[in-house]
Each structure stands twice: as structure tokens, then as C-alpha cells.
Coordinates of C-alpha atoms in Angstrom, one line a residue:
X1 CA 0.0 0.0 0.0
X2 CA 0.9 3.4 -0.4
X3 CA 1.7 6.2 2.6
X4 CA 5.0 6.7 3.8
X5 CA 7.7 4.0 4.8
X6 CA 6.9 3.0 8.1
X7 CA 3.6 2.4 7.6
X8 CA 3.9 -1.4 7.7
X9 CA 3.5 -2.0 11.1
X10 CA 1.3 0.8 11.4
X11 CA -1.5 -0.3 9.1
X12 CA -1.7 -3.8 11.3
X13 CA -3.4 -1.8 14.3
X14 CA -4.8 1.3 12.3
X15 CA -6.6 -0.7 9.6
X16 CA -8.0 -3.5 11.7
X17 CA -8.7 -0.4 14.9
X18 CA -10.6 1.8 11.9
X19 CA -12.9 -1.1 11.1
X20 CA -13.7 -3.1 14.3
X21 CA -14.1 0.4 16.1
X22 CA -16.1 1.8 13.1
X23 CA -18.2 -0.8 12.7
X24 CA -19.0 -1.0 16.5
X25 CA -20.8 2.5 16.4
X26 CA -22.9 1.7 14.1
X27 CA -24.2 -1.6 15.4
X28 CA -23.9 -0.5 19.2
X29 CA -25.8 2.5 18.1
X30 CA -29.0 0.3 16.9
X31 CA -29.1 -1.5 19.7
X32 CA -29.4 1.1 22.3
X33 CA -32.1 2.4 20.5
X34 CA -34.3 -1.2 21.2
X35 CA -32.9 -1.2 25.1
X36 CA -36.0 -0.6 27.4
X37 CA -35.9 0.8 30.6
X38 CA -38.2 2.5 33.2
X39 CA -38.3 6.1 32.4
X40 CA -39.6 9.4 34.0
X41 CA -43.4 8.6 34.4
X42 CA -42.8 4.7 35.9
X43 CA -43.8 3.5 32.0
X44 CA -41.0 0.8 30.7
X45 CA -40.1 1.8 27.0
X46 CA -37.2 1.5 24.2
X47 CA -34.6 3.9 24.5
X48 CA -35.2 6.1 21.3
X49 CA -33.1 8.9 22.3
X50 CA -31.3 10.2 19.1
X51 CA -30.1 13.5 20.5
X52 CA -28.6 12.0 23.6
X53 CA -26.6 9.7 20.9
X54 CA -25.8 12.9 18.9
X55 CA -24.6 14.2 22.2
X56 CA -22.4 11.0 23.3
X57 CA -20.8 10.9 19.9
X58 CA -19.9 14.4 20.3
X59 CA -18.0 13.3 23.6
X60 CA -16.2 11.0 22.0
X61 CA -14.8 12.9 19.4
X62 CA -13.8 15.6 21.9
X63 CA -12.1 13.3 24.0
X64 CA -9.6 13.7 21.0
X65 CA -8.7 16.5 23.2
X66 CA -7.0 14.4 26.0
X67 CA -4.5 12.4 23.4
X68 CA -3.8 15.6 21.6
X69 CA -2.4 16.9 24.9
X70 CA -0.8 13.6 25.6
X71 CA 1.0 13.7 22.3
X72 CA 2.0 17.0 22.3
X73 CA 3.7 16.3 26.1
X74 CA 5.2 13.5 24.9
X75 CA 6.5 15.3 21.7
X76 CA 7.8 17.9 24.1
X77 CA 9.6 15.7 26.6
X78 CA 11.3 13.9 23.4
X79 CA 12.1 16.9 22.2
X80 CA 12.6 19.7 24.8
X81 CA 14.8 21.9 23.2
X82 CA 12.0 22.5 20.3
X83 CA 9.1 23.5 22.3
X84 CA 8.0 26.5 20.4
X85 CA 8.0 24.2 17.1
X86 CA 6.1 21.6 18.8
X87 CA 3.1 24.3 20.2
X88 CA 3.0 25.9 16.8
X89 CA 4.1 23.3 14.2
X90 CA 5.9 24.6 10.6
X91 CA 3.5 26.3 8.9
X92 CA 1.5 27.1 11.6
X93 CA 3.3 30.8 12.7
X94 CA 0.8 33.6 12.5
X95 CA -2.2 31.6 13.1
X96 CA -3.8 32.9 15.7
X97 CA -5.3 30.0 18.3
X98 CA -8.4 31.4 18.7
X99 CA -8.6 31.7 15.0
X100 CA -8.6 27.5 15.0
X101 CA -11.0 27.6 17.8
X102 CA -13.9 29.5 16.3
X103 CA -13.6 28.6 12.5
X104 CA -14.2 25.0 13.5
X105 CA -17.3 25.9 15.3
X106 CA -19.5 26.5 11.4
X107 CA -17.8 22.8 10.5
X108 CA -19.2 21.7 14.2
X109 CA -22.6 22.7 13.5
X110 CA -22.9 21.1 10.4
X111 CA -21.7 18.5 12.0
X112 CA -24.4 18.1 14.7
X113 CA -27.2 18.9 11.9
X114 CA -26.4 16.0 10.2
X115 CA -25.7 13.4 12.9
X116 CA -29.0 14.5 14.3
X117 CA -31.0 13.7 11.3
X118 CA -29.1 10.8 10.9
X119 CA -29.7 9.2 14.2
X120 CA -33.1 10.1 14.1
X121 CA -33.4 8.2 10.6
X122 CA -31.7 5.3 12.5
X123 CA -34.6 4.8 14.4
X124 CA -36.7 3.6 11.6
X125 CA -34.5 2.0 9.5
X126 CA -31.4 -1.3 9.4
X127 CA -27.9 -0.2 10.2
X128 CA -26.9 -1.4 6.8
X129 CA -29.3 0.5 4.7
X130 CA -28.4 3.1 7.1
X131 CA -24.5 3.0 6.0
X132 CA -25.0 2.2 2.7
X133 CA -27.3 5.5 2.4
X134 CA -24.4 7.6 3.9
X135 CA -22.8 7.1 0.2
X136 CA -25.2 9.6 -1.1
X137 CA -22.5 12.4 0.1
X138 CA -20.3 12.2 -3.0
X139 CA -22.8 13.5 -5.0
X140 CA -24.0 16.3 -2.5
X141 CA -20.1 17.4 -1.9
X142 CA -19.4 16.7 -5.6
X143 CA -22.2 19.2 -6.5
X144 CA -21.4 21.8 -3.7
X145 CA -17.3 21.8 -4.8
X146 CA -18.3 22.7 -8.0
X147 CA -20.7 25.6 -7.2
X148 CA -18.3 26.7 -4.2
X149 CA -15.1 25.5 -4.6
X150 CA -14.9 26.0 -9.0
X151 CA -13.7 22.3 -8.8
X152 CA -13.9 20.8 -12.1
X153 CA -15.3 16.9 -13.0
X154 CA -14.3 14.8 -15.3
X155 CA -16.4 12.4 -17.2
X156 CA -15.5 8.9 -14.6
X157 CA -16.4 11.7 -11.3
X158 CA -19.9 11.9 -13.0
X159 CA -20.1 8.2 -14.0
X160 CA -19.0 7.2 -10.5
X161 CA -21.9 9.5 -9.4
X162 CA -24.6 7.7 -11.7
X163 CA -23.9 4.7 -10.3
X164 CA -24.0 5.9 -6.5
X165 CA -27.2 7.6 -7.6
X166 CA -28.3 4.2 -9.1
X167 CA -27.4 2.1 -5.9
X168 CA -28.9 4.9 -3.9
X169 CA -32.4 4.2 -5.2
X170 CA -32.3 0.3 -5.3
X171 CA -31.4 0.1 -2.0
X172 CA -34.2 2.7 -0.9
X173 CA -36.7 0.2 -2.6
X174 CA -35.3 -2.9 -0.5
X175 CA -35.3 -1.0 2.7
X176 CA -39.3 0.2 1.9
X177 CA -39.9 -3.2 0.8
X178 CA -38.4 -5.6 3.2
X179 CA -38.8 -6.3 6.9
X180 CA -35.3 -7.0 7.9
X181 CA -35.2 -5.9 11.4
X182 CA -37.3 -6.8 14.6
X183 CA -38.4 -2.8 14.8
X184 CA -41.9 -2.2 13.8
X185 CA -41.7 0.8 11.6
X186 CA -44.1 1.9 9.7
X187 CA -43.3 1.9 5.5
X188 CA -43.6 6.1 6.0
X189 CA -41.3 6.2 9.1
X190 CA -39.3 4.1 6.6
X191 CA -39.4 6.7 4.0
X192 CA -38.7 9.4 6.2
X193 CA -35.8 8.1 7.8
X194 CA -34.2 7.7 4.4
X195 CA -35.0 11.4 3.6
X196 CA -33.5 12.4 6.8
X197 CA -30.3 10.4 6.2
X198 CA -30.0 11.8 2.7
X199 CA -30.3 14.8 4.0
X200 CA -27.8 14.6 6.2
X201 CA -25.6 14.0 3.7
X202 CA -26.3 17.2 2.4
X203 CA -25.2 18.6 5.4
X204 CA -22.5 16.9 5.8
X205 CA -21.1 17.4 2.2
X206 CA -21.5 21.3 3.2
X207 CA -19.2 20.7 6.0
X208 CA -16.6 19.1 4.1
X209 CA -16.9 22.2 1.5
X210 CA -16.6 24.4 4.4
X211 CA -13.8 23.1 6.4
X212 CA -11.7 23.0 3.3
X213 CA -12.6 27.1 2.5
X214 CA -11.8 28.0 6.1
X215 CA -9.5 25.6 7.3
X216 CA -7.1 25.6 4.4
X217 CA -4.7 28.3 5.6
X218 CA -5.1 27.1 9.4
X219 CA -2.7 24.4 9.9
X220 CA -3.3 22.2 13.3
X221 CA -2.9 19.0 14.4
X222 CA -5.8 16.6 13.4
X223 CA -6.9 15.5 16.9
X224 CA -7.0 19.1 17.7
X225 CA -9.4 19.6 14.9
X226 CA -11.9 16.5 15.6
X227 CA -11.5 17.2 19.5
X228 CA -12.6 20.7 18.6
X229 CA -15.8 20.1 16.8
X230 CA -16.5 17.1 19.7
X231 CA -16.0 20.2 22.2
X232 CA -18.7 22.6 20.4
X233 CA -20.9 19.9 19.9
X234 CA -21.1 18.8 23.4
X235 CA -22.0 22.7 24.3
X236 CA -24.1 23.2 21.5
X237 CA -26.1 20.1 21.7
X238 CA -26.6 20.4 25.4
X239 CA -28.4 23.7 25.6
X240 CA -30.7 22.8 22.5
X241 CA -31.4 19.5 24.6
X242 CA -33.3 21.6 27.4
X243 CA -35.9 23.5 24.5
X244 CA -36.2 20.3 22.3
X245 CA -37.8 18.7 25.6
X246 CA -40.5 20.8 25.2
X247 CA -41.3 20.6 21.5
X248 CA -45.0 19.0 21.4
X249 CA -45.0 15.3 20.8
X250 CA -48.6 15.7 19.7
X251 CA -47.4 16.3 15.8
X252 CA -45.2 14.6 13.1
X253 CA -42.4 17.0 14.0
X254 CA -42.8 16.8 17.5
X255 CA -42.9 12.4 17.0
X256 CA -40.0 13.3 15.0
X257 CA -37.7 15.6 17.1
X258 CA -38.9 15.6 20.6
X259 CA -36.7 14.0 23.5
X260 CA -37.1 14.3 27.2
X261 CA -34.1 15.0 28.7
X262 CA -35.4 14.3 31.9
X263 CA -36.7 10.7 31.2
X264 CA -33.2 10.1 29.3
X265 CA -30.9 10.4 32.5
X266 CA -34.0 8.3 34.6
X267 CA -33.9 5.5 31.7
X268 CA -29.9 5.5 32.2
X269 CA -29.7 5.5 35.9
X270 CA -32.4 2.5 35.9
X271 CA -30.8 0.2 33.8
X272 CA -27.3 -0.8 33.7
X273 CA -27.4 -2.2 30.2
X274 CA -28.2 1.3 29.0
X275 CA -25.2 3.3 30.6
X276 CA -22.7 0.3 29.8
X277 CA -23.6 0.0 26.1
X278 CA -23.7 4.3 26.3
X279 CA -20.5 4.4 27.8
X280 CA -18.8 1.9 24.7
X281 CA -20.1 4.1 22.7
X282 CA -18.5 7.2 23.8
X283 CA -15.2 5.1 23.7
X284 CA -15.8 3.2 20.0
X285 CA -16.3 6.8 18.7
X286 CA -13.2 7.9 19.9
X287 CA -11.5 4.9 19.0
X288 CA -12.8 5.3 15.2
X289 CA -11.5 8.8 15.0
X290 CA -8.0 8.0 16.4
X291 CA -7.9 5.0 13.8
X292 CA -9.5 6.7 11.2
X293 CA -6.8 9.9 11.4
X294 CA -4.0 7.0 11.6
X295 CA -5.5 5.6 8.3
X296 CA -5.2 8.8 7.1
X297 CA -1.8 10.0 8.1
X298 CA -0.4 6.7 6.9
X299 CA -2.2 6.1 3.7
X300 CA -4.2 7.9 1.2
X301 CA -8.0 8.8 0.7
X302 CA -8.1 5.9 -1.5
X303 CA -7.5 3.6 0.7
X304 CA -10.1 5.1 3.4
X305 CA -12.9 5.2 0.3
X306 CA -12.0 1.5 0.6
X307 CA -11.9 1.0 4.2
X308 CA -15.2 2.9 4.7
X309 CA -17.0 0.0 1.9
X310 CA -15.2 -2.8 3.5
X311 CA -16.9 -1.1 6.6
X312 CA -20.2 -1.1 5.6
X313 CA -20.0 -4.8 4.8
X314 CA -18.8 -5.8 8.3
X315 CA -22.0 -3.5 9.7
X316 CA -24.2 -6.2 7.5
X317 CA -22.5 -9.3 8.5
X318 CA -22.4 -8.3 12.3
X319 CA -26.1 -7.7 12.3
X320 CA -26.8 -10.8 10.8
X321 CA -24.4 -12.6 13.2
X322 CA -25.9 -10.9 15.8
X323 CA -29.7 -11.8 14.7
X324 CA -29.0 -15.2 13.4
X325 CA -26.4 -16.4 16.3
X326 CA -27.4 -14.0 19.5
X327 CA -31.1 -12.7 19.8
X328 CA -33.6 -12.3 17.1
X329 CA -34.3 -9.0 19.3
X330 CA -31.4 -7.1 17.7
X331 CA -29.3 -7.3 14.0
X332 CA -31.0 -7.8 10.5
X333 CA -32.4 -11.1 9.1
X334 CA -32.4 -12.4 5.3
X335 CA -35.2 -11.6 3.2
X336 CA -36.0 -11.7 -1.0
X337 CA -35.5 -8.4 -1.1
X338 CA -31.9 -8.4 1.2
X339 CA -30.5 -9.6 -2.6
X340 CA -31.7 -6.1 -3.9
X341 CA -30.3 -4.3 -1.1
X342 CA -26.8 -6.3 -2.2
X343 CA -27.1 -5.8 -5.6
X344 CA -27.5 -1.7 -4.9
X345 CA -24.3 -2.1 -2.4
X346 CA -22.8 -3.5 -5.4
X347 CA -23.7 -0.6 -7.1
X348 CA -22.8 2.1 -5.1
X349 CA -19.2 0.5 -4.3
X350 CA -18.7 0.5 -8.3
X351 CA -19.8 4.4 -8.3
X352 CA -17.3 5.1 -5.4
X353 CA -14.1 3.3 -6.9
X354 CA -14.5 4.4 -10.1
X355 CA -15.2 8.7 -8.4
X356 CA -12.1 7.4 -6.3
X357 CA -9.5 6.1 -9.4
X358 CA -9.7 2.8 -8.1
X359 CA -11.5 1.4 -10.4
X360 CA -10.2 3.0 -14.1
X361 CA -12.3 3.2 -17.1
X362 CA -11.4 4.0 -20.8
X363 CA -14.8 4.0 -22.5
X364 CA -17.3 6.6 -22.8
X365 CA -14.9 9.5 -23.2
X366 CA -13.4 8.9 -19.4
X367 CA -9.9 10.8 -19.4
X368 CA -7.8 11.9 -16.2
X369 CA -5.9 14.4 -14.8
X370 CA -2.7 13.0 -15.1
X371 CA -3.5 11.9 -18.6
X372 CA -2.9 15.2 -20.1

């Protein structure tokens, strides 16, 4: 593989890390949500709390912050005579610190937008479709680059795209479709959790546009950055959780978007199962973004647009593991219509290599960069 020379060793603990911890979020995320628990008012019910999972993840990513201050004091008592370089790395000398503090906040926000939606669309529909749905952001970050960011296309970016957009829409129809989960959603909560996630992709594509217009000229250590947008999420989220508690639960909006805080924090401290599995969560988040920016460091964004497929897959087979060799009560079984979801997986993993140069193609007028 590619990256730099001593990447070797490396890419034994970062790969494997990037893709057990990624795909425990995911799957430890479902679950919680089916977890019952006595709540505020004495009822016992499933723990549907998307905001407090918005919130968690946020907590996970800014505990970023605690080994970004562990590697910096280990950089400085390995290299004590270089302390200013090591506060301010090259590059970084007229960058201001608050300057990195506040322009990560508009990324941050976009940030919690999206995972909101996203967790909310969780709630009604498999982890897999879930994931697989999430590869809808190439073509809202494709589109957004170009209207933004003057980034130009070639013919295999919008061929790649075609096929996402294809695999998008077969395996919507398999998720409306099929019953592959134990969850009794509705065919329109269906539907709108696939809206939601889509458009949180949309949201998250902005982000990406965003942090590369403001953050381009700030240089700073990655952890710093992902700690960062865990640290104005965590304050961001927590005062909207307080209003949200109130929205009326009397309309589609209120179903949709209203959580009591309140009968959150009773559900935890009643049942153990909750505030273990909520406390690996925190800790598989983190764990997935330290990976993750190791991937990253030591390889290329190929080989993540890889990682992240080869990710989705394990999400699938871990359900089914989990429904077939566990409990029916959690996981994803096999239906007819699990082929279709497959064959649009298929689909969109074709769309991705090829927008990602991993897959080449030489017909239809496809040139490349390099090939000039």
C-alpha cells in the first residue's frame, strides 16, 4: 500500500482499529435504541433517544482532546529543546489559536445537523441500509465543490456519481420493501428516515466544502481539529437538549424531534445495560476517529474510500451474526429483497471506486488528470 515507509507496522493496528471500532458504532448505536428501561413517568419503553446519541458521539470525538495533549507532552519531553515548534508546528506561525478555535465551530454545527437527522433516521431504519445511504455524500459534496469551490469533473467523477445515484435508489426500494429488522416501523417512518439520512448528507457534504474554505490556511494537528468540533458539539447540543424537551409530541415534527431529557438520565440510571452500552459508545467513537486519522496519516483517501466499503459490509455481516447467532431482538435477518439491497451495495461500491480512481475506465470519453 501506499503512505509513507513505516507504515507497515502501522496499518496492522490502524486498519483492523478503523474497522472493528467503526463498525461497532454503528451496530452498538442500533441497539441502544431497542434497550428498554423505566423512564420518567414509571412507564418501561425502548430507548429512542437520538439527541442523547448525537450528544455521546460528540463526547467521544472531543475526547480527541485528552490524546492531543498527551502527544503534544510526549513530543515535548522527546524533544525539549523544540518546544515552540512543537506548540506551533511549521507552517502554523501567524495563526492565531483562537482563530482555530472559532472557525471549527461552522464545520461543528454542520456537524451536529447531520448526525442529528441521521440518528433520528436510524430509528426507523437497518444499520446497513443506514450506512450504505451515507454514500449519497459524493454526489451532494461533488455538487457543492463545484458551485463553491470551481472544482472541475471529469467524465469517470460523474459516471461514478450515476452509479451511487443508481445504488442509492435500489437500496431505498429494498429498505421500503423488506422487513429485515425486529423494529416495527411503519413503510412512511421508513421513508422518512431515508429522507432524513439523505439529507444529512447534504449537510455533511457542506461541512466538508466548508472546512476545506476555512481551514485551508489554518494548519493544526488533526486531533486538535476532531477534538474541537467534539467540544462545540457537546456545548451546542446540550443547551438545545433543554428546548427540544419541550417541543409538542402531539405532531409529526414533534414524534419526530422531541426527546425528554429528563426521562433520558432516569432510563440511564435504571438500567445498567443502557449506561454500559452508552459508555462503549463514547469510547468506540473515539477509537474510530484516532484509527481513522491514523488511516489517514499513513495512507491515502483511496484507501479510506476502501476502508469505509469494506466497513459497511462488516455493519451487514455483524447484524446478521448478531440476529442469526445472538437474539432475534437485535441485527438484520435475510429476506427476498436483502439480494436487492446487495445488488444496490454493489452498485454504489462500483460508483465510489470508479469517483475514487480505483477502479479505471477507458470507455465513454473517461480521461484523467494525469492523462494530459
Amino acid at each position: 500500500m501506499g503512505g509513507n515507509n513505516e507504515a507497515g507496522p502501522l496499518a496492522r493496528i490502524c486498519i483492523p482499529g478503523m474497522l472493528v471500532f467503526g463498525t461497532s458504532t454503528v451496530v452498538i448505536q442500533k441497539i441502544i435504541f431497542s434497550l428498554q428501561a423505566v423512564g420518567r413517568y414509571g412507564d418501561k419503553h425502548a430507548f429512542k433517544k437520538p439527541w442523547f446519541q448525537t450528544e455521546a458521539m460528540f463526547v467521544g470525538m472531543m475526547l480527541c482532546l485528552v490524546v492531543f495533549e498527551v502527544k503534544r507532552c510526549l513530543e515535548r519531553h522527546e524533544e525539549a529543546n523544540m518546544q515552540e515548534s512543537l506548540i506551533e508546528k511549521p507552517g502554523e506561525k501567524g495563526t492565531s489559536h483562537w482563530k482555530k478555535y472559532i472557525y471549527v465551530l461552522a464545520p461543528a454545527m454542520c456537524d451536529l445537523i447531520a448526525t442529528c437527522l441521521m440518528n433520528i433516521g436510524l430509528l426507523w431504519i437497518p444499520a446497513s441500509v443506514w450506512q450504505m445511504l451515507r454514500g449519497s455524500m459524493v454526489i451532494f459534496s461533488a455538487i457543492l465543490s463545484i458551485l463553491f469551490l470551481k472544482r472541475k469533473l471529469y467524465g469517470f467523477n460523474w459516471l461514478g456519481i450515476g452509479f451511487v445515484t443508481l445504488g442509492l435508489v435500489v437500496v431505498a426500494v429494498s429498505c421500503l420493501k423488506a422487513k429485515t429488522t425486529a423494529s416495527t416501523s411503519t413503510t412512511s417512518e421508513e421513508l422518512i428516515g431515508i429522507l432524513l439520512v439523505v439529507a444529512a448528507q447534504v449537510v455533511q457534504a457542506s461541512q466538508i466544502v466548508i472546512e476545506e474554505f476555512l481551514l485551508k490556511n489554518i494548519k493544526a494537528d488533526p486531533f486538535l481539529i476532531v477534538g474541537l468540533e467534539g467540544f462545540w458539539g457537546t456545548i451546542v447540543c446540550s443547551i438545545l437538549l433543554v428546548p427540544i424537551g419541550h417541543i409538542p409530541d402531539t405532531t409529526q415534527i414533534g414524534k419526530t424531534f422531541h426527546e425528554d431529557t429528563i426521562d433520558t438520565f432516569d432510563m440511564i440510571g435504571n438500567s445498567n445495560a443502557i449506561l454500559f452500552t452508552a459508555i462503549l459508545y463514547v469510547f468506540a467513537i473515539l477509537g474510530y476517529n484516532l484509527f481513522g486519522m491514523l488511516v489517514t496519516q499513513s495512507f491515502t483517501a483511496v484507501h479510506r474510500t476502501i476502508l469505509e466499503a469494506v466497513r459497511t459490509m462488516c455493519i451487514w455481516v455483524t447484524n446478521l451474526f448478531i440476529y442469526y447467532a445472538i437474539t432475534e431482538k437485535h441485527g438484520e435477518k435475510l429476506v427476498a429483497w436483502s439480494a436487492v439491497e446487495l445488488l444496490g451495495f454493489v452498485f454504489l461500491l462500483i460508483g465510489l471506486f470508479i469517483y475514487n480512481k480505483v477502479i479505471k475506465v477507458s470507455f465513454l470519453g473517461c480521461k484523467y488528470p494525469e492523462d494530459k
